[in-house]
Coordinates of C-alpha atoms in Angstrom, one line a residue:
M1 CA -1.2 -22.2 16.6
N2 CA -4.7 -23.2 15.6
S3 CA -4.2 -25.3 12.5
D4 CA -7.9 -25.1 11.6
I5 CA -7.8 -21.3 10.9
R6 CA -6.0 -20.6 7.6
V7 CA -6.4 -17.4 5.6
R8 CA -4.7 -16.1 2.6
F9 CA -3.8 -12.8 0.9
A10 CA -3.7 -13.6 -2.8
P11 CA -2.7 -10.5 -4.8
S12 CA -2.1 -10.5 -8.6
P13 CA 1.2 -9.0 -9.7
T14 CA -0.4 -6.8 -12.4
G15 CA 0.7 -3.5 -10.8
L16 CA 2.0 -2.0 -7.6
L17 CA 0.1 -3.0 -4.4
H18 CA -2.9 -0.7 -3.9
I19 CA -3.5 0.7 -0.5
G20 CA -6.8 -1.2 -0.4
G21 CA -4.9 -4.4 -1.0
L22 CA -2.8 -3.7 2.0
R23 CA -6.1 -3.3 4.1
T24 CA -7.2 -6.7 2.8
A25 CA -3.9 -8.2 3.8
L26 CA -4.1 -6.5 7.2
Y27 CA -7.6 -7.9 8.0
N28 CA -6.4 -11.4 7.0
Y29 CA -3.3 -11.1 9.1
L30 CA -5.3 -9.8 12.2
F31 CA -7.9 -12.6 11.9
A32 CA -5.2 -15.2 11.7
R33 CA -3.2 -13.8 14.6
R34 CA -6.4 -13.3 16.7
H35 CA -7.3 -17.0 16.4
G36 CA -3.8 -18.4 16.4
G37 CA -4.1 -19.4 12.8
T38 CA -1.9 -19.2 9.7
F39 CA -1.5 -16.2 7.3
I40 CA -0.7 -17.3 3.8
L41 CA 0.7 -15.2 0.9
R42 CA -0.1 -16.6 -2.5
I43 CA 0.8 -15.0 -5.8
E44 CA -2.0 -15.2 -8.3
D45 CA 0.2 -14.7 -11.5
T46 CA -1.9 -16.4 -14.1
D47 CA -2.7 -13.1 -16.0
Q48 CA 0.5 -13.1 -18.0
A49 CA -0.8 -10.4 -20.4
R50 CA -0.9 -7.9 -17.6
Y51 CA 2.0 -9.2 -15.5
V52 CA 4.3 -6.5 -14.2
E53 CA 7.8 -7.7 -13.5
E54 CA 8.4 -5.5 -10.4
A55 CA 5.0 -6.0 -9.0
E56 CA 5.7 -9.2 -7.0
Q57 CA 8.8 -7.6 -5.4
D58 CA 6.7 -4.6 -4.5
I59 CA 4.0 -6.8 -2.9
L60 CA 6.6 -8.6 -0.8
E61 CA 8.4 -5.4 0.3
S62 CA 5.1 -3.6 1.1
L63 CA 4.0 -6.5 3.4
A64 CA 7.4 -6.5 5.1
W65 CA 7.3 -2.7 5.6
A66 CA 3.8 -3.0 7.1
G67 CA 5.0 -5.7 9.5
L68 CA 2.6 -8.3 8.0
H69 CA 4.8 -11.3 7.7
P70 CA 3.3 -14.4 6.2
D71 CA 3.5 -17.8 7.8
E72 CA 3.5 -19.5 4.4
G73 CA 4.5 -18.4 0.9
P74 CA 7.3 -16.3 -0.5
V75 CA 8.9 -14.2 2.3
V76 CA 11.1 -11.1 2.0
I77 CA 14.3 -10.9 4.1
S78 CA 16.4 -7.7 4.6
E79 CA 20.0 -7.8 3.6
D80 CA 21.3 -7.5 7.1
E81 CA 18.9 -9.7 9.1
K82 CA 15.6 -11.5 8.8
S83 CA 12.4 -9.4 9.2
S84 CA 10.0 -10.3 12.0
D85 CA 6.9 -8.6 13.4
A86 CA 9.0 -6.9 16.0
D87 CA 11.6 -5.7 13.6
A88 CA 9.2 -3.7 11.5
A89 CA 8.0 -1.3 14.2
G90 CA 8.6 2.4 14.1
G91 CA 8.3 3.1 10.4
K92 CA 12.0 2.9 10.0
P93 CA 13.1 2.3 6.4
R94 CA 14.8 -1.1 5.7
K95 CA 16.8 -1.9 2.6
I96 CA 15.1 -5.0 1.2
S97 CA 16.9 -7.5 -1.0
K98 CA 15.5 -8.6 -4.3
I99 CA 13.4 -11.8 -4.2
E100 CA 14.5 -14.7 -6.4
Y101 CA 11.8 -17.1 -5.3
D102 CA 11.5 -20.3 -7.3
A103 CA 8.2 -22.1 -6.4
G104 CA 8.9 -25.3 -8.4
E105 CA 6.3 -27.3 -10.4
A106 CA 2.8 -28.2 -9.4
G107 CA 2.4 -31.0 -6.9
S108 CA -0.4 -33.0 -5.4
E109 CA -2.8 -31.8 -2.7
G110 CA -1.0 -30.8 0.5
S111 CA 2.4 -31.8 -0.8
A112 CA 5.6 -29.7 -0.6
V113 CA 7.5 -29.3 -3.8
D114 CA 11.0 -27.9 -3.5
G115 CA 11.7 -26.0 -6.7
D116 CA 15.3 -25.4 -5.7
Q117 CA 16.0 -29.1 -5.4
Q118 CA 14.5 -29.5 -8.8
S119 CA 16.8 -26.8 -10.2
G120 CA 19.9 -28.2 -8.5
K121 CA 20.3 -25.5 -5.9
T122 CA 21.3 -26.4 -2.4
T123 CA 18.5 -26.1 0.2
E124 CA 18.1 -26.5 3.9
S125 CA 15.0 -27.7 5.7
T126 CA 14.2 -26.1 9.1
E127 CA 11.9 -27.1 11.9
N128 CA 9.1 -24.7 10.9
G129 CA 9.0 -25.9 7.3
T130 CA 11.1 -23.1 5.9
R131 CA 13.1 -23.7 2.7
K132 CA 16.1 -21.5 2.1
A133 CA 17.4 -21.1 -1.4
N134 CA 20.2 -18.7 -0.8
A135 CA 21.2 -15.7 1.4
Q136 CA 18.6 -13.5 -0.2
T137 CA 15.6 -15.7 -0.6
E138 CA 13.3 -17.6 1.7
Y139 CA 9.9 -19.3 1.4
K140 CA 7.8 -21.1 4.0
G141 CA 5.1 -23.7 4.1
T142 CA 4.2 -27.2 3.0
F143 CA 1.3 -26.4 0.7
G144 CA 3.2 -24.9 -2.2
P145 CA 3.9 -24.0 -4.8
Y146 CA 2.5 -20.6 -3.8
H147 CA 2.6 -19.2 -7.3
Q148 CA -0.4 -20.1 -9.4
S149 CA 1.7 -20.2 -12.6
K150 CA 3.5 -23.2 -11.2
R151 CA 0.3 -25.1 -10.6
R152 CA -1.2 -25.0 -14.1
E153 CA -1.2 -28.8 -14.6
R154 CA -3.4 -29.2 -11.5
Y155 CA -5.9 -26.6 -12.8
A156 CA -6.1 -28.4 -16.2
E157 CA -6.7 -31.7 -14.4
I158 CA -9.6 -30.1 -12.4
A159 CA -11.1 -28.5 -15.5
R160 CA -11.1 -31.9 -17.3
Q161 CA -12.7 -33.4 -14.2
L162 CA -15.5 -30.8 -14.3
V163 CA -16.1 -31.4 -18.1
D164 CA -16.2 -35.1 -17.6
A165 CA -18.8 -34.7 -14.8
G166 CA -21.0 -32.4 -17.0
H167 CA -20.4 -29.3 -15.0
A168 CA -18.2 -27.5 -17.6
Y169 CA -17.7 -27.6 -21.3
Y170 CA -15.2 -26.7 -24.1
A171 CA -16.0 -23.6 -26.0
F172 CA -14.4 -22.8 -29.4
D173 CA -16.1 -19.5 -30.1
T174 CA -13.9 -16.6 -31.4
V175 CA -14.2 -13.1 -30.0
G176 CA -15.9 -12.1 -33.1
Q177 CA -18.5 -14.8 -32.8
I178 CA -19.3 -13.9 -29.3
E179 CA -19.7 -10.2 -30.2
K180 CA -22.1 -11.1 -33.0
M181 CA -24.2 -13.0 -30.5
R182 CA -24.3 -10.0 -28.3
E183 CA -25.2 -7.6 -31.1
R184 CA -28.0 -9.9 -32.2
L185 CA -29.5 -10.2 -28.7
R186 CA -28.7 -6.7 -27.4
T187 CA -31.8 -4.7 -26.2
A188 CA -32.4 -1.7 -23.9
D189 CA -33.2 -4.1 -21.1
N190 CA -30.2 -6.4 -21.9
P191 CA -27.4 -4.2 -23.1
V192 CA -24.7 -6.8 -22.6
P193 CA -26.1 -10.3 -23.4
K194 CA -24.3 -13.1 -21.6
Y195 CA -22.8 -16.4 -22.7
D196 CA -25.2 -18.4 -20.4
A197 CA -27.8 -21.0 -20.2
Q198 CA -30.0 -19.0 -22.6
T199 CA -27.3 -18.6 -25.3
R200 CA -24.9 -21.5 -24.9
M201 CA -26.8 -23.9 -27.2
E202 CA -26.5 -21.4 -30.1
M203 CA -22.7 -21.2 -29.8
R204 CA -19.7 -23.4 -30.9
N205 CA -19.0 -25.6 -27.9
S206 CA -18.9 -29.2 -26.8
L207 CA -22.6 -29.1 -25.9
T208 CA -23.6 -28.3 -29.5
M209 CA -21.0 -30.4 -31.3
D210 CA -20.6 -34.2 -31.5
A211 CA -17.5 -35.8 -30.2
R212 CA -16.0 -36.3 -33.7
Q213 CA -16.3 -32.6 -34.6
M214 CA -14.8 -31.5 -31.3
Q215 CA -11.9 -33.9 -31.7
E216 CA -11.2 -32.7 -35.2
M217 CA -11.1 -29.1 -34.1
I218 CA -8.7 -29.9 -31.3
E219 CA -6.4 -31.9 -33.6
E220 CA -6.4 -28.9 -36.0
G221 CA -5.2 -26.7 -33.2
A222 CA -8.3 -24.7 -32.7
E223 CA -8.2 -22.5 -29.6
Y224 CA -10.7 -23.2 -26.9
V225 CA -11.6 -22.3 -23.4
V226 CA -13.4 -24.3 -20.6
R227 CA -16.6 -22.7 -19.3
L228 CA -18.5 -23.4 -16.2
K229 CA -22.0 -24.7 -16.9
I230 CA -24.2 -22.5 -14.7
P231 CA -27.6 -24.2 -13.9
A232 CA -30.8 -22.4 -14.9
G233 CA -33.4 -21.3 -12.4
E234 CA -31.5 -21.8 -9.2
T235 CA -31.0 -19.6 -6.1
I236 CA -27.5 -19.9 -4.8
R237 CA -27.2 -19.0 -1.1
F238 CA -24.4 -18.7 1.4
D239 CA -23.7 -16.9 4.7
D240 CA -21.2 -14.0 4.5
L241 CA -19.4 -13.2 7.8
V242 CA -19.7 -9.5 7.1
R243 CA -23.1 -9.3 5.2
G244 CA -25.1 -12.1 6.7
P245 CA -27.3 -14.3 4.4
V246 CA -26.5 -13.6 0.7
S247 CA -28.3 -15.0 -2.4
F248 CA -27.9 -14.8 -6.1
E249 CA -30.2 -16.1 -8.9
S250 CA -28.2 -18.3 -11.3
D251 CA -30.1 -16.8 -14.3
G252 CA -28.1 -13.6 -13.7
L253 CA -24.8 -15.4 -14.0
D254 CA -22.7 -16.0 -17.1
D255 CA -21.0 -19.3 -18.0
Q256 CA -17.6 -18.2 -16.5
V257 CA -14.4 -19.1 -18.4
L258 CA -12.4 -21.4 -16.1
L259 CA -9.5 -22.2 -18.3
K260 CA -8.2 -19.8 -20.9
A261 CA -7.0 -20.5 -24.4
D262 CA -3.3 -20.3 -23.2
G263 CA -4.0 -23.1 -20.7
L264 CA -3.9 -20.9 -17.7
P265 CA -6.8 -20.7 -15.3
T266 CA -8.9 -17.7 -14.5
Y267 CA -9.1 -16.4 -11.0
H268 CA -12.3 -18.3 -10.4
L269 CA -11.0 -21.7 -11.0
A270 CA -7.5 -21.2 -9.6
N271 CA -8.6 -19.6 -6.3
V272 CA -11.1 -22.3 -5.6
V273 CA -8.6 -25.1 -6.2
D274 CA -5.8 -23.4 -4.3
D275 CA -8.1 -22.5 -1.3
H276 CA -9.2 -26.1 -1.1
E277 CA -5.7 -27.6 -1.5
M278 CA -4.1 -25.1 0.9
A279 CA -6.8 -25.9 3.5
V280 CA -8.0 -22.3 3.6
S281 CA -10.7 -22.0 6.2
H282 CA -11.8 -18.4 5.7
V283 CA -11.7 -16.3 2.5
I284 CA -11.5 -12.6 3.5
R285 CA -11.5 -10.3 0.4
G286 CA -12.9 -7.1 -1.1
E287 CA -16.6 -6.5 -1.9
E288 CA -15.7 -6.4 -5.6
W289 CA -15.5 -10.3 -5.5
L290 CA -19.0 -10.7 -3.9
S291 CA -20.7 -11.1 -7.3
S292 CA -18.3 -14.0 -8.2
A293 CA -18.9 -15.9 -5.0
P294 CA -22.0 -17.8 -6.3
K295 CA -19.8 -19.2 -9.1
H296 CA -17.2 -20.3 -6.5
I297 CA -20.0 -21.9 -4.4
L298 CA -21.1 -23.9 -7.4
L299 CA -17.5 -25.0 -8.1
Y300 CA -17.1 -26.3 -4.6
R301 CA -20.4 -28.2 -4.9
Y302 CA -19.4 -29.7 -8.3
L303 CA -16.0 -30.8 -6.9
G304 CA -17.5 -32.2 -3.8
W305 CA -15.5 -29.9 -1.5
E306 CA -16.6 -28.0 1.5
P307 CA -16.4 -24.2 0.8
P308 CA -14.5 -22.0 3.2
S309 CA -16.3 -19.3 5.2
M310 CA -16.4 -16.1 3.3
A311 CA -16.2 -12.4 4.3
H312 CA -16.4 -9.6 1.8
L313 CA -15.0 -6.4 3.0
P314 CA -16.6 -3.0 2.3
L315 CA -15.3 -0.9 -0.6
I316 CA -12.9 1.9 0.1
M317 CA -14.6 5.1 -1.1
S318 CA -13.2 8.4 -2.4
P319 CA -14.1 11.4 -0.2
S320 CA -15.9 12.8 -3.3
G321 CA -17.9 9.6 -3.7
G322 CA -17.4 6.4 -5.6
K323 CA -14.7 3.8 -5.3
L324 CA -11.2 5.1 -4.6
S325 CA -9.8 4.4 -8.1
K326 CA -6.4 5.4 -9.2
R327 CA -7.9 8.3 -11.2
K328 CA -10.0 9.6 -8.3
A329 CA -7.1 9.3 -5.9
E330 CA -4.8 11.3 -8.2
E331 CA -7.5 14.0 -8.5
E332 CA -7.8 14.3 -4.8
G333 CA -4.0 14.1 -4.0
I334 CA -4.3 10.7 -2.2
P335 CA -1.4 8.3 -2.7
V336 CA -2.9 5.1 -4.0
N337 CA 0.0 2.6 -4.0
V338 CA 1.7 1.4 -0.9
R339 CA 5.1 2.2 -2.5
D340 CA 4.1 5.9 -2.4
Y341 CA 3.6 5.7 1.4
R342 CA 7.0 4.0 1.8
R343 CA 8.9 6.4 -0.4
E344 CA 7.4 9.4 1.2
R345 CA 8.2 8.1 4.6
Y346 CA 4.7 7.9 6.1
E347 CA 4.8 6.3 9.5
R348 CA 4.2 2.6 9.2
D349 CA 2.2 2.4 12.4
A350 CA 0.1 5.4 11.4
V351 CA -0.8 3.8 8.0
V352 CA -1.6 0.4 9.6
N353 CA -3.7 2.0 12.4
F354 CA -5.6 4.1 9.8
L355 CA -6.3 1.2 7.5
A356 CA -7.5 -1.0 10.3
L357 CA -10.2 1.5 11.1
L358 CA -11.2 1.8 7.5
G359 CA -14.2 -0.5 7.8
W360 CA -13.6 -2.1 11.2
S361 CA -14.4 -0.6 14.6
P362 CA -13.0 -1.9 17.9
G363 CA -15.8 -0.1 19.8
E364 CA -15.7 2.5 22.5
D365 CA -14.5 5.1 19.9
R366 CA -10.9 3.9 20.2
E367 CA -8.6 5.2 17.5
E368 CA -4.9 4.8 18.5
M369 CA -4.0 1.1 18.5
T370 CA -0.8 -0.9 18.1
L371 CA -0.7 -3.9 15.9
E372 CA -0.8 -6.1 19.0
E373 CA -3.9 -4.3 20.3
M374 CA -5.6 -4.6 17.0
T375 CA -4.9 -8.3 17.0
S376 CA -6.4 -8.9 20.4
E377 CA -9.6 -6.9 19.5
F378 CA -10.2 -7.8 15.8
S379 CA -13.4 -9.6 14.8
L380 CA -15.2 -9.8 11.5
D381 CA -18.6 -9.1 13.2
R382 CA -17.4 -5.5 13.8
V383 CA -16.6 -4.9 10.1
G384 CA -19.2 -2.7 8.5
K385 CA -21.1 -3.4 5.3
S386 CA -21.2 0.1 3.8
G387 CA -18.3 1.7 2.0
A388 CA -15.5 3.2 4.1
I389 CA -14.5 6.7 3.1
F390 CA -10.7 7.3 2.8
D391 CA -10.3 10.4 4.9
F392 CA -6.9 11.6 3.9
K393 CA -6.8 14.4 6.5
K394 CA -7.5 11.8 9.2
L395 CA -4.5 9.7 7.9
L396 CA -2.3 12.8 8.1
W397 CA -3.6 13.3 11.7
F398 CA -2.5 9.8 12.5
N399 CA 0.8 10.3 10.8
E400 CA 1.5 13.5 12.8
H401 CA 0.6 11.8 16.0
Y402 CA 2.9 8.8 15.5
M403 CA 5.7 10.9 14.1
R404 CA 5.7 13.2 17.1
R405 CA 6.0 10.2 19.4
R406 CA 9.4 9.5 18.1
S407 CA 12.5 11.2 19.5
D408 CA 14.0 14.2 17.8
E409 CA 17.3 12.3 17.5
E410 CA 15.6 9.4 15.7
L411 CA 13.8 11.7 13.2
A412 CA 17.0 13.6 12.6
G413 CA 18.9 10.4 11.7
E414 CA 16.2 9.5 9.2
L415 CA 16.2 13.0 7.8
E416 CA 20.0 12.8 7.2
M417 CA 19.4 9.6 5.2
I418 CA 16.7 11.3 3.1
I419 CA 18.9 14.2 2.3
Q420 CA 21.8 12.0 1.4
E421 CA 19.5 10.0 -1.0
R422 CA 17.5 12.9 -2.5
G423 CA 19.4 16.1 -1.8
L424 CA 17.6 19.2 -0.5
P425 CA 14.3 20.5 -2.0
G426 CA 14.7 22.5 -5.2
A427 CA 15.9 21.9 -8.7
E428 CA 19.5 23.0 -8.0
S429 CA 20.0 21.1 -4.8
D430 CA 20.5 17.5 -5.6
V431 CA 22.9 15.6 -3.4
K432 CA 25.8 16.0 -5.9
K433 CA 25.4 19.8 -5.7
L434 CA 25.4 20.3 -1.9
S435 CA 28.0 22.9 -0.8
P436 CA 30.6 21.9 1.8
Q437 CA 28.7 24.1 4.3
Q438 CA 25.4 22.3 3.6
Q439 CA 27.1 18.9 3.8
A440 CA 28.6 19.9 7.2
L441 CA 25.1 20.9 8.5
I442 CA 23.6 17.6 7.3
E443 CA 26.2 15.6 9.1
D444 CA 25.8 17.7 12.3
K445 CA 23.5 15.6 14.4
D446 CA 22.9 18.4 16.9
F447 CA 21.9 20.8 14.1
L448 CA 19.5 18.4 12.5
T449 CA 18.0 17.5 15.9
G450 CA 17.6 21.2 16.8
M451 CA 15.8 21.7 13.4
V452 CA 13.5 18.8 14.1
S453 CA 12.6 20.1 17.5
L454 CA 11.7 23.5 16.1
L455 CA 9.6 22.1 13.2
K456 CA 8.1 18.9 14.7
E457 CA 4.7 20.4 15.5
R458 CA 4.4 22.1 12.1
V459 CA 4.7 19.2 9.7
S460 CA 2.7 16.1 8.9
R461 CA 5.3 13.9 7.3
L462 CA 9.0 13.4 7.5
P463 CA 10.0 14.9 4.1
E464 CA 8.1 18.1 5.0
F465 CA 10.8 19.0 7.5
L466 CA 13.0 19.7 4.5
D467 CA 10.5 22.0 2.8
A468 CA 9.6 23.8 6.0
G469 CA 13.2 24.0 7.1
R470 CA 14.9 24.8 3.8
F471 CA 16.0 28.2 5.1
F472 CA 18.2 26.4 7.7
F473 CA 20.4 25.1 4.9
E474 CA 20.5 28.2 2.6
P475 CA 19.6 31.9 2.9
P476 CA 16.5 33.0 1.1
A477 CA 17.1 33.7 -2.6
E478 CA 13.9 35.9 -2.6
Y479 CA 11.4 37.2 -0.1
D480 CA 7.7 36.5 0.0
E481 CA 6.0 39.5 -1.6
K482 CA 2.9 39.4 0.5
A483 CA 5.0 39.2 3.7
V484 CA 7.2 42.1 2.6
K485 CA 4.2 44.2 1.6
K486 CA 2.7 43.6 5.0
G487 CA 5.7 43.7 7.3
W488 CA 8.5 45.7 5.7
K489 CA 7.6 49.4 5.9
E490 CA 9.4 52.7 6.0
G491 CA 11.8 52.8 8.9
T492 CA 11.9 49.0 9.1
A493 CA 15.5 48.8 7.8
D494 CA 16.8 51.1 10.5
R495 CA 15.0 49.1 13.2
V496 CA 16.4 45.8 11.8
A497 CA 19.9 47.4 11.7
R498 CA 19.6 48.5 15.3
Y499 CA 18.8 44.9 16.3
R500 CA 21.6 43.6 14.1
D501 CA 24.1 45.8 15.9
R502 CA 23.0 44.6 19.3
I503 CA 23.2 40.9 18.5
S504 CA 26.5 41.2 16.6
A505 CA 28.0 42.6 19.8
L506 CA 27.2 39.5 21.8
D507 CA 29.8 36.9 22.5
S508 CA 29.1 33.5 21.0
A509 CA 28.1 32.0 24.4
S510 CA 25.4 34.6 24.8
F511 CA 23.8 34.0 21.4
K512 CA 20.8 32.1 22.8
A513 CA 17.1 32.3 22.1
A514 CA 16.2 33.9 25.5
E515 CA 18.8 36.6 25.1
L516 CA 17.8 37.3 21.4
K517 CA 14.2 37.7 22.5
S518 CA 15.2 40.0 25.3
I519 CA 17.2 42.3 22.9
L520 CA 14.2 42.5 20.6
S521 CA 12.0 43.6 23.5
E522 CA 14.6 46.3 24.3
V523 CA 14.7 47.6 20.8
I524 CA 10.9 47.8 20.3
E525 CA 10.5 49.5 23.7
E526 CA 13.1 52.1 22.7
E527 CA 11.3 52.6 19.3
G528 CA 7.9 52.7 20.9
V529 CA 6.4 50.2 18.5
G530 CA 4.7 46.8 18.9
F531 CA 6.3 43.4 18.9
G532 CA 5.3 42.6 15.3
K533 CA 7.0 45.7 13.9
L534 CA 10.4 44.0 14.4
M535 CA 9.5 40.4 14.7
M536 CA 7.9 40.1 11.3
P537 CA 10.8 41.9 9.4
L538 CA 13.4 39.7 11.2
R539 CA 11.5 36.6 10.2
I540 CA 11.4 37.8 6.6
A541 CA 15.1 38.6 6.6
V542 CA 16.2 35.3 8.0
T543 CA 13.6 32.8 6.4
G544 CA 12.2 34.7 3.4
S545 CA 8.7 34.1 4.7
G546 CA 6.2 35.7 7.1
S547 CA 5.6 32.5 9.1
G548 CA 7.6 29.6 10.5
P549 CA 8.9 28.0 13.6
D550 CA 9.9 29.8 16.8
L551 CA 12.0 32.7 15.5
F552 CA 14.5 32.9 18.4
G553 CA 15.1 29.2 18.5
A554 CA 15.8 29.4 14.7
L555 CA 18.2 32.3 15.2
E556 CA 20.1 30.4 17.8
L557 CA 20.4 27.3 15.7
L558 CA 21.5 29.3 12.6
G559 CA 24.3 30.9 14.6
Q560 CA 25.4 34.5 15.0
E561 CA 27.5 34.8 11.9
E562 CA 24.8 33.4 9.6
V563 CA 22.0 35.5 11.1
V564 CA 24.0 38.8 10.9
R565 CA 24.9 38.0 7.3
R566 CA 21.2 37.5 6.4
L567 CA 20.1 40.6 8.2
D568 CA 22.7 42.6 6.3
T569 CA 21.5 41.1 3.0
A570 CA 17.8 41.9 3.7
I571 CA 18.6 45.5 4.7
D572 CA 20.6 45.9 1.5
K573 CA 17.9 44.3 -0.8
L574 CA 14.7 45.6 0.9
G575 CA 16.1 49.0 1.9

């Protein structure tokens, strides 16, 4: 392992993991693996007002599902065995245990702090630096804690250091006072005036107050924040590994809040401190953070630290234009959270393959790639600058492709699990209301495998087998009106009855697709009509629809007794 290459994925647990967040994690993972480096997971949980309790667990489970297993940080383990890169292949669902990770208190740079030892739990050290808390939890690494909320004292220490050096200052302004400043200075050319080098000397802060005044306010319990003191008239430059040379004028930057009134840091301070103290060599993150990069560059300079290399990934765009926000995604029917892809049984390899190509190109128009192949090919210089359009139809194409690679038996086994968890499609078919006949079909591996074989080329995702194949589990309650109008004419019932009589006379061993097709040919030849004159009515009678999988294979799978019963019902109802 190349100890010089260290990257991190640092999500905030303020909501379920966005599909774009998974792409960021993937690119970090690929870069680390490509160079033999370290992939770190760090939880940036300093925004307590927006903290979502289940979000961290969702992040951990989503990374495990995608096969992106961190070398350091909180790690998810399955209840039956530890996850590894190899275990996560094939898109198989894994029941993941709840994480009870305790990161401990803040420690010094590069030190390992064992939170479980501090809380009195028994721990075990392993050769790779892993700390085990109990059978359900595990975390790795010697640069922890990996939760920012456990490092608050360190951030406060750095903030004081910046203030003492004249690179930051205490600000006591209330929200109302800041808004009054903005109202006073607002113009058409400057609709949102900033708290910056031009306005800071008009505000209530340690730059405009003497030491006695400031001390009195602190003693009286006045709330304050720590702001970064942005220099005036400076051009801040750095080289971005995706975008090349980048520059910002400091006059366009605000005096960023570094430490909030609750004593917790903002992203800007915490990520710089953590990246330095965790020896992160490359920061690979979304384009939305590009405008914050000059502030981070200044912080590195003021603290006397070497900044990591930076790469800002292109935005993920909606097919209709603009960033793929939750609202846009919902409007266009695109699942936006990784949990949606997990629950709807998208193929893991398909999602990862699609996301890898959402901004990166391996060259030579290659599309299908395993995680190992992506690792060997990945490079940041082949990541594009312009926004990458989330082509949902292309994702479904990938999903179809990967799903059809899997054996019918494997898919059938997973379908059985889905049905046992959710029941069959329809309001009246939850798992508690399955009939004994339906339960028997679900447990019949040969039946489910046969159904998969018939429908495999007609569906894009695993749950769609149940919608497309619902007629295998229950006879049609009604018939498609358009199909009936088109295919059930005068004389149709007699023709269907003749076919019904022929197949009911077969012995069970002869009730096979080839024989059923041969009998249909005989009947239409005797009737002097075309193939569709009987084929369409038979399909309507058996499935309720005018389209579907191979009819004769479906008839064989349903069985003689069930098919004859459905034909009789259709003749009686449709006449």
